[in-house]
Amino acid sequence: MKFTRRANANWKGTGMEGKGTISTQSTTLDHAQLSFKTRFDQGVGTNPEELIAAAHSGCFTMQLSFLLSEAGFIPKDLDTVAKVTFEDGTITLIQLELTGKVPGISAEDFEKAAQKAKEICPVSKLLNTEITLAVTLN
């Protein structure tokens, strides 16, 4: 399977005082605000690190669901938090925190599937940084 997805960003002004927007092909993000404040401080809008966290948590969780289903387990609930650390101009760490409810699976098999999902998730493979994973099976 091959496909291409599209997003675009627009920026006006300097890095510090300027403002921009980001939109996605699906229009889930439609001129969402970008600014220095939304990236390095607080404010209404998004930023690249938050978008990477969203993409990584979504990709990893979906990949894990596929792996579990292939092994005969149907997840009742998989919840992943991705924390992206930005330090001195570089993304230095992504911490994935997974909590799951999967009937019939052992904690060991759940951990193995989660580790494999972390390794083969397309977004994990794309990112050039340390990626950690903490797993909790309820």
Short mmCIF file of C-alpha atoms in Angstrom, two decimals:
data_model
loop_
_atom_site.label_atom_id
_atom_site.label_comp_id
_atom_site.label_asym_id
_atom_site.label_seq_id
_atom_site.Cartn_x
_atom_site.Cartn_y
_atom_site.Cartn_z
CA MET A 1 0.00 0.00 0.00
CA LYS A 2 1.33 3.42 -0.92
CA PHE A 3 -0.22 6.82 -0.26
CA THR A 4 0.75 10.42 0.34
CA ARG A 5 -0.71 12.72 2.98
CA ARG A 6 -0.43 16.50 2.93
CA ALA A 7 -0.27 19.34 5.43
CA ASN A 8 0.78 22.93 4.99
CA ALA A 9 2.06 25.71 7.18
CA ASN A 10 1.98 29.44 6.57
CA TRP A 11 3.99 32.02 8.51
CA LYS A 12 3.97 35.82 8.48
CA GLY A 13 6.52 37.95 10.30
CA THR A 14 9.58 37.26 12.42
CA GLY A 15 10.12 34.09 14.40
CA MET A 16 9.39 35.80 17.69
CA GLU A 17 6.58 38.21 16.80
CA GLY A 18 5.18 36.47 13.75
CA LYS A 19 2.22 34.16 13.53
CA GLY A 20 1.30 31.24 11.40
CA THR A 21 -1.22 28.54 10.75
CA ILE A 22 -1.11 24.85 9.95
CA SER A 23 -3.73 22.87 8.05
CA THR A 24 -4.09 19.19 7.22
CA GLN A 25 -5.52 17.50 4.16
CA SER A 26 -8.33 15.99 6.27
CA THR A 27 -9.12 19.49 7.63
CA THR A 28 -8.89 18.14 11.19
CA LEU A 29 -6.47 21.01 11.56
CA ASP A 30 -7.77 23.94 9.54
CA HIS A 31 -5.68 27.06 9.96
CA ALA A 32 -4.69 26.06 13.51
CA GLN A 33 -2.63 28.82 15.09
CA LEU A 34 1.16 28.62 15.37
CA SER A 35 3.30 31.20 17.13
CA PHE A 36 6.37 31.60 19.29
CA LYS A 37 4.06 31.66 22.29
CA THR A 38 2.27 28.41 21.38
CA ARG A 39 5.63 26.70 20.88
CA PHE A 40 7.79 27.98 23.71
CA ASP A 41 5.30 29.30 26.24
CA GLN A 42 1.54 28.87 26.46
CA GLY A 43 -1.28 29.99 24.27
CA VAL A 44 -4.10 28.85 22.06
CA GLY A 45 -2.70 26.93 19.13
CA THR A 46 -0.38 24.06 18.40
CA ASN A 47 3.32 23.51 17.75
CA PRO A 48 5.54 21.01 15.93
CA GLU A 49 6.45 19.05 19.06
CA GLU A 50 2.79 18.58 20.03
CA LEU A 51 1.99 17.44 16.50
CA ILE A 52 4.87 14.92 16.60
CA ALA A 53 3.55 13.62 19.94
CA ALA A 54 0.08 13.22 18.45
CA ALA A 55 1.40 11.47 15.34
CA HIS A 56 3.64 9.14 17.34
CA SER A 57 1.04 8.17 19.95
CA GLY A 58 -1.54 7.53 17.22
CA CYS A 59 0.79 5.51 15.00
CA PHE A 60 2.20 3.42 17.86
CA THR A 61 -1.24 2.65 19.32
CA MET A 62 -2.67 1.65 15.95
CA GLN A 63 0.39 -0.52 15.22
CA LEU A 64 0.00 -2.26 18.58
CA SER A 65 -3.67 -2.91 17.86
CA PHE A 66 -2.72 -4.63 14.59
CA LEU A 67 -0.09 -6.78 16.33
CA LEU A 68 -2.45 -7.80 19.12
CA SER A 69 -5.23 -8.64 16.66
CA GLU A 70 -2.85 -10.76 14.57
CA ALA A 71 -1.98 -12.68 17.76
CA GLY A 72 -5.68 -13.31 18.50
CA PHE A 73 -6.21 -10.63 21.15
CA ILE A 74 -8.81 -7.89 20.81
CA PRO A 75 -7.88 -4.81 22.82
CA LYS A 76 -10.69 -3.32 24.89
CA ASP A 77 -8.71 -0.13 25.47
CA LEU A 78 -5.26 1.12 24.51
CA ASP A 79 -4.23 4.57 25.70
CA THR A 80 -0.84 6.06 24.85
CA VAL A 81 0.62 9.35 26.04
CA ALA A 82 3.63 10.59 24.06
CA LYS A 83 5.84 13.19 25.71
CA VAL A 84 8.24 14.98 23.36
CA THR A 85 11.23 16.67 25.01
CA PHE A 86 12.69 19.69 23.18
CA GLU A 87 16.09 20.79 24.48
CA ASP A 88 18.53 23.30 23.02
CA GLY A 89 17.07 23.16 19.52
CA THR A 90 16.76 19.37 19.36
CA ILE A 91 14.10 16.81 20.17
CA THR A 92 16.10 14.69 22.61
CA LEU A 93 13.54 12.20 23.89
CA ILE A 94 10.09 10.80 23.29
CA GLN A 95 8.51 8.96 26.18
CA LEU A 96 5.62 6.66 25.33
CA GLU A 97 3.37 5.70 28.25
CA LEU A 98 0.95 2.90 27.38
CA THR A 99 -1.97 1.64 29.43
CA GLY A 100 -4.05 -1.18 28.05
CA LYS A 101 -6.93 -3.53 28.73
CA VAL A 102 -6.57 -6.66 26.63
CA PRO A 103 -8.57 -9.70 27.77
CA GLY A 104 -6.64 -12.97 27.93
CA ILE A 105 -3.13 -11.64 27.33
CA SER A 106 -0.28 -12.05 29.80
CA ALA A 107 1.67 -9.02 30.97
CA GLU A 108 4.78 -10.50 29.32
CA ASP A 109 3.10 -10.96 25.93
CA PHE A 110 1.58 -7.47 26.14
CA GLU A 111 5.01 -5.98 26.86
CA LYS A 112 6.56 -7.90 23.94
CA ALA A 113 3.86 -6.72 21.53
CA ALA A 114 4.24 -3.13 22.75
CA GLN A 115 8.03 -3.21 22.32
CA LYS A 116 7.63 -4.59 18.80
CA ALA A 117 5.05 -1.91 17.97
CA LYS A 118 7.51 0.74 19.18
CA GLU A 119 10.20 -0.66 16.90
CA ILE A 120 8.13 -1.06 13.73
CA CYS A 121 5.72 1.87 13.98
CA PRO A 122 6.46 4.02 10.90
CA VAL A 123 6.69 7.21 12.99
CA SER A 124 9.14 5.56 15.43
CA LYS A 125 11.31 4.53 12.49
CA LEU A 126 11.21 8.09 11.14
CA LEU A 127 12.33 9.81 14.33
CA ASN A 128 16.03 10.16 15.08
CA THR A 129 15.89 10.35 18.87
CA GLU A 130 15.74 8.17 21.96
CA ILE A 131 12.31 6.60 22.42
CA THR A 132 11.36 5.03 25.75
CA LEU A 133 8.27 2.97 26.57
CA ALA A 134 6.50 2.34 29.89
CA VAL A 135 3.75 -0.30 29.78
CA THR A 136 0.84 -0.94 32.15
CA LEU A 137 -1.68 -3.74 31.59
CA ASN A 138 -4.91 -3.40 33.56
#
